[in-house]
Amino acid sequence: MKTDTGSNTDNRSPYLWRNSNYVKVLAANFLLYFSFMLLTPLLPLYLKDTFGADKDMIGFVLSGYTLMCLIVRPFSGYIVDSFPRKIVLLICNFLFFLLFAGYLVAGSITLFAIFRTLHGGPFGATTVAASTVAIDVLHPSRRGEGIGYYGLSNNLATAIGPTVAIYLLHAFDSYTLLFWISIICSLLGVLLEVTIKVPDQPRRSNAGQADTDSTAGESRQSMLRLDRFFLIKGWSEGLTMACFAFSYGVLSTYLAIYGKEELGITSGSGLFFTLLASGLMLSRLTGAKALSRGEVARNATEGICVSFFGYLLFAALHNAWGFYGAAIIIGLGNGHMYPAIQTMFINLAPHTQRGTANSTILTSWDVGFGIGVLLGGLLAENISYGSAFWAAWIVNAMGAAFYFAYTRSHFNKNKLR
């Protein structure tokens, strides 16, 4: 097999931070999420200020992005496993960069909704390709730890993006400036990915699979076709993740407008995301070593329990203590939970299905997040923000209960490594 010397040298290195390709993937992922998170928390305010949208309409417009991610991600997992991953990554991220320009030219809420929905497609595919490339360039002995730090780059962007956006909006009162910054950061991520060297990957042999299964029953063939797009073995982990994503979808989308309208916190959502990221970073740093020792289920268990109390605090206390205190607690919990469950997916899948495993966890997140955005908007409009945040906690509790009742034991019985 043809090998890329530079890439494979890095890939064999057990030294995580001397792996230049891993560091580049990490930096490009940060830029991807920074350009995304710079806008996301303020889009409800933008739609209200620019187009006079009510809560129902805001939820409808913003849920289109997640719906498109949901549609694209299962197919992108199959494509990532079937074609050169770097090429797939570059094409998808370039399209993500181009569609930012749509926000600048959208003169109506209908046109904005169209561009926002279309934007979800390349974002969904890029996140699958990028996370799979990150796993490819990691040394196997550092994979669990590397996944944890890779997720930390998302968390840093999640914290810094909204904080920078809120500061710039208050300083310059210009959404256009924020759109341009997102465009530039997205382009920088694409340029950085051009320099990444990715080792040759094992490919799926669809023709061979069809030949060997030609005598199998129709139901078995159907399962194999489904397994190309969804990691069937990880269904319980996916359902668990969808519940947690629902909670975060409600919280992150309506946080800024809730703080402004009901708590009188006009610029405090930036501090919220800073505290959230502080908790995420702390838990990622302490949990990364545990993941490298194989303590996957333990990390997930700890994170789920902590997050459960964080969402409860946010729903129960409608004041600054609940607002900011929940940020730290949810950050600590999610920082343990998310990389652990992602590692579960990777450990359930063979090497030829890494892309499918990554697309499955992200699809699960999209399903929960999108339903959370949509249902949260309906509850906030027709009842109250309090009801939306209580719904977030209830669904989080359902996910935790299912994890302890089934998912944890299912993973321990079916993991491949």
PDB file of N, CA and C in Angstrom, residues 230-239 345 348 360 364 410:
ATOM      1  N   PHE A 230     -25.774   4.141   9.100  1.00  0.00           N
ATOM      2  CA  PHE A 230     -26.046   4.280  10.532  1.00  0.00           C
ATOM      3  C   PHE A 230     -25.410   3.109  11.270  1.00  0.00           C
ATOM      4  N   LEU A 231     -24.676   3.401  12.344  1.00  0.00           N
ATOM      5  CA  LEU A 231     -24.055   2.348  13.138  1.00  0.00           C
ATOM      6  C   LEU A 231     -25.134   1.697  14.000  1.00  0.00           C
ATOM      7  N   ILE A 232     -25.713   0.634  13.479  1.00  0.00           N
ATOM      8  CA  ILE A 232     -26.858   0.010  14.135  1.00  0.00           C
ATOM      9  C   ILE A 232     -26.524  -0.422  15.554  1.00  0.00           C
ATOM     10  N   LYS A 233     -25.317  -0.887  15.730  1.00  0.00           N
ATOM     11  CA  LYS A 233     -24.916  -1.354  17.061  1.00  0.00           C
ATOM     12  C   LYS A 233     -24.936  -0.230  18.099  1.00  0.00           C
ATOM     13  N   GLY A 234     -24.861   1.011  17.628  1.00  0.00           N
ATOM     14  CA  GLY A 234     -24.829   2.140  18.563  1.00  0.00           C
ATOM     15  C   GLY A 234     -26.168   2.827  18.742  1.00  0.00           C
ATOM     16  N   TRP A 235     -27.280   2.117  18.482  1.00  0.00           N
ATOM     17  CA  TRP A 235     -28.600   2.772  18.543  1.00  0.00           C
ATOM     18  C   TRP A 235     -28.909   3.295  19.946  1.00  0.00           C
ATOM     19  N   SER A 236     -28.553   2.524  20.984  1.00  0.00           N
ATOM     20  CA  SER A 236     -28.885   2.968  22.344  1.00  0.00           C
ATOM     21  C   SER A 236     -28.041   4.159  22.758  1.00  0.00           C
ATOM     22  N   GLU A 237     -26.762   4.167  22.351  1.00  0.00           N
ATOM     23  CA  GLU A 237     -25.922   5.325  22.618  1.00  0.00           C
ATOM     24  C   GLU A 237     -26.451   6.553  21.882  1.00  0.00           C
ATOM     25  N   GLY A 238     -26.962   6.331  20.657  1.00  0.00           N
ATOM     26  CA  GLY A 238     -27.523   7.439  19.887  1.00  0.00           C
ATOM     27  C   GLY A 238     -28.771   8.018  20.522  1.00  0.00           C
ATOM     28  N   LEU A 239     -29.635   7.151  21.036  1.00  0.00           N
ATOM     29  CA  LEU A 239     -30.850   7.631  21.697  1.00  0.00           C
ATOM     30  C   LEU A 239     -30.508   8.408  22.961  1.00  0.00           C
ATOM     31  N   PHE A 345     -18.959   5.141  20.634  1.00  0.00           N
ATOM     32  CA  PHE A 345     -19.297   4.897  19.232  1.00  0.00           C
ATOM     33  C   PHE A 345     -18.090   4.359  18.462  1.00  0.00           C
ATOM     34  N   LEU A 348     -17.287   0.790  19.270  1.00  0.00           N
ATOM     35  CA  LEU A 348     -18.275  -0.177  18.792  1.00  0.00           C
ATOM     36  C   LEU A 348     -18.117  -0.474  17.306  1.00  0.00           C
ATOM     37  N   THR A 360     -23.090   8.910  13.009  1.00  0.00           N
ATOM     38  CA  THR A 360     -24.202   8.447  13.837  1.00  0.00           C
ATOM     39  C   THR A 360     -24.326   9.266  15.111  1.00  0.00           C
ATOM     40  N   SER A 364     -27.396  11.773  15.856  1.00  0.00           N
ATOM     41  CA  SER A 364     -28.161  11.675  17.101  1.00  0.00           C
ATOM     42  C   SER A 364     -28.230  13.025  17.792  1.00  0.00           C
ATOM     43  N   HIS A 410     -25.013  -2.256  27.561  1.00  0.00           N
ATOM     44  CA  HIS A 410     -24.960  -2.582  26.133  1.00  0.00           C
ATOM     45  C   HIS A 410     -23.572  -2.309  25.571  1.00  0.00           C
TER      46      HIS A 410
END
